Coordinates of C-alpha atoms in Angstrom, one line a residue:
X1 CA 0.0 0.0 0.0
X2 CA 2.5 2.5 -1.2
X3 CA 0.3 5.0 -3.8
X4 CA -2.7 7.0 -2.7
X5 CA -5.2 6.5 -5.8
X6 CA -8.6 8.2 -4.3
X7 CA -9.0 10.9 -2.3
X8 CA -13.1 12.1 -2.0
X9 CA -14.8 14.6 0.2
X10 CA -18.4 14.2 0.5
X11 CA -20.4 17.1 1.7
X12 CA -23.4 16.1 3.4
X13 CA -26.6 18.2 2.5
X14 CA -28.9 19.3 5.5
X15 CA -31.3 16.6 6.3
X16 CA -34.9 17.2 8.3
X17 CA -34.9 16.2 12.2
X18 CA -37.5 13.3 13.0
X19 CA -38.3 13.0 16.3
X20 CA -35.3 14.8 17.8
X21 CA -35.4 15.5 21.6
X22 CA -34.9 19.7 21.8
X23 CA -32.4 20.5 24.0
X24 CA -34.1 23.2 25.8
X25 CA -36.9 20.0 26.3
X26 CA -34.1 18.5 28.5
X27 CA -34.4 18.6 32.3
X28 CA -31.2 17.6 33.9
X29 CA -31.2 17.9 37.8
X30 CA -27.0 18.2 37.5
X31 CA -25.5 21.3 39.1
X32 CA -23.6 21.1 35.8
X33 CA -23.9 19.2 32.9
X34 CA -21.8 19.0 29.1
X35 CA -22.5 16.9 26.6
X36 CA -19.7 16.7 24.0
X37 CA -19.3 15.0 20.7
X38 CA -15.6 13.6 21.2
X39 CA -14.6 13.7 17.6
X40 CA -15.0 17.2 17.1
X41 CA -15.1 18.4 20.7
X42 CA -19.1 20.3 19.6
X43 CA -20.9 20.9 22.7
X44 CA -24.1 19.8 22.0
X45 CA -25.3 20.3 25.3
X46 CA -24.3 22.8 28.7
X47 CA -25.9 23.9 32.0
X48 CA -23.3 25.7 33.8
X49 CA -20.6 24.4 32.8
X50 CA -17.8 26.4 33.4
X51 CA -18.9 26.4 37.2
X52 CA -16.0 25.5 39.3
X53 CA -16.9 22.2 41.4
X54 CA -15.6 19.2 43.7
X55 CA -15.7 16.5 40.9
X56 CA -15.0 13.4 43.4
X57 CA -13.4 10.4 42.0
X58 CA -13.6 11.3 38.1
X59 CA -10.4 13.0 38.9
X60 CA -8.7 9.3 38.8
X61 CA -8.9 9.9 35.0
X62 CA -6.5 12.2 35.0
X63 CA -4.6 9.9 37.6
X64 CA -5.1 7.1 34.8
X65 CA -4.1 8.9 31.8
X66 CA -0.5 9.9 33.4
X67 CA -0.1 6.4 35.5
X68 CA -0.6 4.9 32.0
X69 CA 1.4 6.8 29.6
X70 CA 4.0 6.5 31.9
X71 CA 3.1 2.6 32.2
X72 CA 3.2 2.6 28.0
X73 CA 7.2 3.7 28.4
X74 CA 7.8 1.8 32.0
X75 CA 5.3 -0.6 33.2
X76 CA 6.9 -0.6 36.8
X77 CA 6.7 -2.6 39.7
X78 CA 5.4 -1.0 42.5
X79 CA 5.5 -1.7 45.8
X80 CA 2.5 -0.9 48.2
X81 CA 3.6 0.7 51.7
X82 CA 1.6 2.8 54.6
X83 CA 2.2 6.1 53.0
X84 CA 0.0 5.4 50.0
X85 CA -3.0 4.2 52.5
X86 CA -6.1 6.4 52.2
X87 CA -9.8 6.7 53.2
X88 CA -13.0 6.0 51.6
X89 CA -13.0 3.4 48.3
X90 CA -10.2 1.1 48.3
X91 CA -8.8 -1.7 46.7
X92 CA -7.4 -3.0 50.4
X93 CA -3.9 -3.0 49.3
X94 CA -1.6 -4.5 51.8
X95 CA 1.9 -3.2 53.0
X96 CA 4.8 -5.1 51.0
X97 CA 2.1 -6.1 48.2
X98 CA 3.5 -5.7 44.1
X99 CA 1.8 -4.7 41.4
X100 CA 2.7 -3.2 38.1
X101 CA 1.8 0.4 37.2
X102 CA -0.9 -0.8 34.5
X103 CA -2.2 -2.9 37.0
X104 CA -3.0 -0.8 39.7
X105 CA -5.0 1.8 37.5
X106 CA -6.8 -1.4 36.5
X107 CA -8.2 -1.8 40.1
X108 CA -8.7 2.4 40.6
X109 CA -10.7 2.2 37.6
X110 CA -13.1 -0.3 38.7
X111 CA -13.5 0.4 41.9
X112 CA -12.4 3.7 42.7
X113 CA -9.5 2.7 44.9
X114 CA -7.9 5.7 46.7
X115 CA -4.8 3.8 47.4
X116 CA -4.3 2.2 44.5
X117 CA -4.3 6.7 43.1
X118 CA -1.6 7.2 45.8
X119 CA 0.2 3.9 44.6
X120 CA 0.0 5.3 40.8
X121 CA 1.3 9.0 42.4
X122 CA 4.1 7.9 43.8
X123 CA 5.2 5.3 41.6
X124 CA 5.0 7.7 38.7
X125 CA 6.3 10.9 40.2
X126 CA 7.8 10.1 43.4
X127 CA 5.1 12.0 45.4
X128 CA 1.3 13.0 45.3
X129 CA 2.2 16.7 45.7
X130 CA 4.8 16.1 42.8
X131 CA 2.1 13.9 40.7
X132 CA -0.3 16.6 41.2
X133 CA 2.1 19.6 39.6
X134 CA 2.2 16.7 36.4
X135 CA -1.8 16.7 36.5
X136 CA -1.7 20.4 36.5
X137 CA 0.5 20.3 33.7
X138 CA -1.4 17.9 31.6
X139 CA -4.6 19.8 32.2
X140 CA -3.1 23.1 30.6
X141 CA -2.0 21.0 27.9
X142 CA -5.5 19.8 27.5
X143 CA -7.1 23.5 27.5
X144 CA -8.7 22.7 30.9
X145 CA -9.1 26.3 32.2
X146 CA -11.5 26.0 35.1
X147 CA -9.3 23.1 37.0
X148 CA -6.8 22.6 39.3
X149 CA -5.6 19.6 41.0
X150 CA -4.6 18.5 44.5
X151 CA -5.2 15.0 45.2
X152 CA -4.7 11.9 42.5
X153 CA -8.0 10.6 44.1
X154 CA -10.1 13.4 44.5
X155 CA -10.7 13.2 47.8
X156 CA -12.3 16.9 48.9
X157 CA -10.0 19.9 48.8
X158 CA -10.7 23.4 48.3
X159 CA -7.8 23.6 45.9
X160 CA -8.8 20.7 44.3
X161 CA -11.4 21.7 41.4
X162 CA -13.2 21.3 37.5
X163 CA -15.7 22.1 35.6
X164 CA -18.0 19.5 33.3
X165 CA -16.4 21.3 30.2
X166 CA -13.0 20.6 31.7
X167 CA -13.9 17.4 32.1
X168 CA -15.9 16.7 29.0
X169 CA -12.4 17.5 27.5
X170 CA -10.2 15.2 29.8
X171 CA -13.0 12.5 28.7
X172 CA -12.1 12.7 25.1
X173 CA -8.4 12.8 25.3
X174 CA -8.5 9.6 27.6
X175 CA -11.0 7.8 25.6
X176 CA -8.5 8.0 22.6
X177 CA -6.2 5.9 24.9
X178 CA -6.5 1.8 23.8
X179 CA -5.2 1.1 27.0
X180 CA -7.8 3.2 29.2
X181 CA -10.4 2.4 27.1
X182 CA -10.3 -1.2 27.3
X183 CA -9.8 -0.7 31.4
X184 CA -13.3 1.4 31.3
X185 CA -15.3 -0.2 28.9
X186 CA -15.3 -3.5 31.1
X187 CA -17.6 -4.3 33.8
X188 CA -15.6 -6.6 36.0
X189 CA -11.6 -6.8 35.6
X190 CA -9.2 -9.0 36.6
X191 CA -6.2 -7.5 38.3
X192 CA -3.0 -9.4 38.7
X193 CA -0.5 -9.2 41.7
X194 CA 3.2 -9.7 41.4
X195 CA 3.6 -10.3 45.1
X196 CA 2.1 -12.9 46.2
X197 CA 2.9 -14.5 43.3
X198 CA -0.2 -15.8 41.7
X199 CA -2.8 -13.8 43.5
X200 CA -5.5 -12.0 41.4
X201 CA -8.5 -9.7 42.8
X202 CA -11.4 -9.6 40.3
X203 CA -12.6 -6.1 40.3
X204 CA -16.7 -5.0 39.5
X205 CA -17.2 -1.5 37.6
X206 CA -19.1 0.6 39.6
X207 CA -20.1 2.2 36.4
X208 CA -23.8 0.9 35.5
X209 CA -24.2 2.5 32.5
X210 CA -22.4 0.1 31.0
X211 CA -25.2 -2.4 31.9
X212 CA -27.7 0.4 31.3
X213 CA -27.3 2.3 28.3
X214 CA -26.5 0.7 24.9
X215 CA -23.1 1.4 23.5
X216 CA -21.9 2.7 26.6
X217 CA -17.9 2.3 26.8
X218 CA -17.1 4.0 30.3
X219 CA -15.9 5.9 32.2
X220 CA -16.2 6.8 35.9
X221 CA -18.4 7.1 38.8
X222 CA -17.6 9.6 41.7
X223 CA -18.9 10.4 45.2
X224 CA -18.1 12.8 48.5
X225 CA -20.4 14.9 50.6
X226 CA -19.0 17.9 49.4
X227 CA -18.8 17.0 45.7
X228 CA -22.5 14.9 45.3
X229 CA -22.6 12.4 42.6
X230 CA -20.5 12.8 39.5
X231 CA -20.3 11.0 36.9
X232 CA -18.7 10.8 33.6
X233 CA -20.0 8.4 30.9
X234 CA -18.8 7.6 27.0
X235 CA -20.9 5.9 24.7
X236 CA -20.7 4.7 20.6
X237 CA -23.4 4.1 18.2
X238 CA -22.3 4.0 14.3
X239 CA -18.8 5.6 14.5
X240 CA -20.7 8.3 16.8
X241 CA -18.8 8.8 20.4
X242 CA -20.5 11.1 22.7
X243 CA -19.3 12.1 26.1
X244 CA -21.7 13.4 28.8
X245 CA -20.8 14.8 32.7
X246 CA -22.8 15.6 35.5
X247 CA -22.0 17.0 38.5
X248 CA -23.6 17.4 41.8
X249 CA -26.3 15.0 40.0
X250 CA -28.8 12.7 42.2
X251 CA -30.4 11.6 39.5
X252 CA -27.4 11.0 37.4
X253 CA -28.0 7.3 35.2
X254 CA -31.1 9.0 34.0
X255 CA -29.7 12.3 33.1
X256 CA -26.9 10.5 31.4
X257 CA -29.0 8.4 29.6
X258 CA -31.5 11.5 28.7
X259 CA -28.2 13.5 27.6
X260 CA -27.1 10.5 26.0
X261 CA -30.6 9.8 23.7
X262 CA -30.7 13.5 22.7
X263 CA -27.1 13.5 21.5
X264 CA -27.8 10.5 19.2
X265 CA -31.1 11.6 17.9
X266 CA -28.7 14.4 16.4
X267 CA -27.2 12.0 14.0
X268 CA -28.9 9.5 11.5
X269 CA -26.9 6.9 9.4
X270 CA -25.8 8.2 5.8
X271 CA -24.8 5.3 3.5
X272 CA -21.4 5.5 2.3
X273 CA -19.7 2.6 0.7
X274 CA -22.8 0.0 -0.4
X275 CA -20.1 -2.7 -1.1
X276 CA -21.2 -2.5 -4.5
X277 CA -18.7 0.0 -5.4
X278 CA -16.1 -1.5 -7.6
X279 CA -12.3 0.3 -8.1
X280 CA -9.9 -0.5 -11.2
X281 CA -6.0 -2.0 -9.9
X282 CA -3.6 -2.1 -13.0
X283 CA -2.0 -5.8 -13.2
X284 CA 1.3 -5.8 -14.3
X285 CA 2.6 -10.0 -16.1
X286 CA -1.2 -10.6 -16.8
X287 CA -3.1 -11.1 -20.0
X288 CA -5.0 -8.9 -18.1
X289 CA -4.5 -4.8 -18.0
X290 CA -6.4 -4.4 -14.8
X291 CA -8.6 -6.0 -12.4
X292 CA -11.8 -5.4 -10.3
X293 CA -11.7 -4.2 -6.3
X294 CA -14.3 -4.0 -4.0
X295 CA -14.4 -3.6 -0.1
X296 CA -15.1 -6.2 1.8
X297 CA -17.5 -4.5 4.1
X298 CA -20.2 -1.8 3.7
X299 CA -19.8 1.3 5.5
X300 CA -23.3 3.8 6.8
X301 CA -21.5 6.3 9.6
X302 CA -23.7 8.1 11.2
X303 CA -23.7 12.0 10.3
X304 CA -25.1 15.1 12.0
X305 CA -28.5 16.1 10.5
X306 CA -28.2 19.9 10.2
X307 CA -25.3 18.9 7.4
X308 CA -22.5 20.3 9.5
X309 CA -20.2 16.9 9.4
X310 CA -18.1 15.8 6.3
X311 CA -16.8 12.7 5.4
X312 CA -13.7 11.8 3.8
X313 CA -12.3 8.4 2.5
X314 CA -9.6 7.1 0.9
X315 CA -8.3 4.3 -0.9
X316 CA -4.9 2.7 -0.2
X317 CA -3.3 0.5 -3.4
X318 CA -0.2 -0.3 -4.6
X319 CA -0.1 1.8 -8.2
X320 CA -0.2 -1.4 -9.3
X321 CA 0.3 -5.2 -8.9
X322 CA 2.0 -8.4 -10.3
X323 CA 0.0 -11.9 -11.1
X324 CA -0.5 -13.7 -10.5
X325 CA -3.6 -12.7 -8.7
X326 CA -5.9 -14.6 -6.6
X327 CA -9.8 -13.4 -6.3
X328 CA -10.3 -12.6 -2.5
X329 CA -7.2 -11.6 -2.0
X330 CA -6.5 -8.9 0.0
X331 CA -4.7 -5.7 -2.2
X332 CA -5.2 -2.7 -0.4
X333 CA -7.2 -0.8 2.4
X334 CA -10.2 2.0 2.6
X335 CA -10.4 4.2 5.1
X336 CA -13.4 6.7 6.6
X337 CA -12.8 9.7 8.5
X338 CA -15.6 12.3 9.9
X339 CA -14.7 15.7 10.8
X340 CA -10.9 14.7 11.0
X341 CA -11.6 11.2 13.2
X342 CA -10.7 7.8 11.3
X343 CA -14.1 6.0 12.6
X344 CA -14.0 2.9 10.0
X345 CA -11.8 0.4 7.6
X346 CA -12.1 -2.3 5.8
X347 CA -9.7 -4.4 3.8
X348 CA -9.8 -3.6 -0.2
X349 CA -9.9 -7.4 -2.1
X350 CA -9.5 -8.7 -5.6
X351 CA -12.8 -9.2 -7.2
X352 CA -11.6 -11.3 -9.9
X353 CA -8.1 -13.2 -10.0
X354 CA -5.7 -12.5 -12.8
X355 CA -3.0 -15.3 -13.9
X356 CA 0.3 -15.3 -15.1
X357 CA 1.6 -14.9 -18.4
X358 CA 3.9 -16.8 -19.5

């Protein structure tokens, strides 16, 4: 796959709403509330939400997101000792017990543990006052202007601060992590010990939107007095990834679910490649000049209704290729991207084969 042959952008025309929720018909008992379209960062939703807050235990994504790029470079062992002991959630981590980096922000994920945040703190920066300054950091980075961290768990602070937009914007950046994503998108996970050899501690998400809600992929529950319920939540239908957050929310599964339904009556499926479609590839020691290509899969993405998104693909061939050739076999790659995002692929194949000639 050398050669770019096709490059097409499609611009969408504006298409009716049917049966769209309007988002002044939303009633979300949240203090604050965002809902976000991840790939292009629209805010589709907002009630208050540049309102400084307690956000709880969805501060352990940012904990997450450091503990695990610094896991992708060096997976550490840590070892667990009274200074990384903390109130509220835990993992009940034991003095002297191992665990690797990745490990650890398996459990915090899950469960919320606020040792196994001090365990990630130190073990990536040497300190929680000194992780903290890198959460700071990364929160600049991420154009997080209402937020300022204290605390890897999120344990109440005065200091120690966001805002749903902040956080709607933490939410996508993490979500583009593999790692994290797989981590959050699982309701039970199984986390491995180094010492004692052999012992494993199945963890349950707390997160039940991700028994609730269809194509719910994380992320992460939170709770204090001072902070009420927060919650953050991702979810995926047809290429689509939405991000809500609440905070100060009683109610928050079904606001998350209401934020959640209007965001994805917004979008309706556009059909894109049928699998119909068929693409010329030049055969070069063939009786043959060219042969026929066609991808393997169809492709609908779903596509704001006002017209606002636009899709580009592309196909990726050689500029040509020798026999012999067999039919099915695979000779290239097509790719979809909306507003930027790659959301789909599918293999390109030989419709027809193509022999040698002698």
């Amino acid at each position: 796959m050398i050669a770019l042959l096709l490059s097409a952008v499609l611009g969408l025309c504006s298409l009716p709403y049917r049966g769209a929720v309007r988002a002044e018909a939303l009633s979300v008992g949240a203090v604050c509330a965002v809902l976000m379209c991840a790939d292009s960062g629209e805010v589709l939703f907002e009630k208050n939400a540049d309102q400084r807050c307690a956000i709880a235990s969805i501060t352990k994504i940012m904990t997450a997101v450091i503990a695990l790029e610094e896991a992708a470079a060096n997976d550490r062992e840590v070892v667990f000792d009274d200074s990384m002991t903390a109130e509220g959630s835990s993992m009940h981590l034991q003095k002297g017990e191992i665990l690797r980096l990745s490990e650890l922000v398996k459990g915090m994920m899950a469960v919320s543990g606020n040792d196994a945040a001090n365990a990630c703190a130190v073990a990536a920066a040497g300190s929680r006052e000194a992780f903290a300054e890198r959460m700071n950091v990364k929160a600049r980075q991420l154009g997080m202007k209402n937020s300022h961290f204290v605390t890897p768990s999120g344990l109440d602070d005065e200091q120690h601060y966001s805002s749903a937009r902040d956080m709607a914007l933490l939410c996508a950046y993490a979500m583009e992590n593999e790692r994290f994503r797989e981590i959050v998108s699982q309701k039970r996970v199984t986390v491995n010990y180094v010492l004692p050899e052999g012992k494993t501690q199945v963890c349950v998400n707390h997160n039940k939107l991700l028994s609730l809600y269809e194509g719910c992929i994380g992320i992460k529950t939170g709770f204090t007095k001072k902070a009420g319920r927060t919650l953050t939540s991702c979810a995926e239908r047809s290429g689509v990834r939405l991000i809500a957050v609440t905070l100060n929310d009683s109610n928050d599964w079904e606001d998350h679910r209401a934020l959640l339904d209007y965001g994805f009556s917004l979008y309706e499926q556009q059909e894109l490649i049928s699998g119909e479609e068929r693409f010329e590839l030049p055969v070069a020691g063939s009786e043959k000049e060219s042969i026929t290509v066609r991808a393997e899969n169809a492709c609908s993405p779903a596509v704001k209704k006002d017209g606002s998104d636009h899709l580009t693909y592309k196909l990726y061939m050689p500029p040509f290729c020798y026999a012999p050739i067999e039919k099915g076999r695979q000779v290239g790659e097509l790719c979809v991207w909306r507003n930027g995002r790659k959301i789909w692929q599918t293999r390109l194949l030989a419709d027809e084969a193509a022999s040698y000639e002698e």
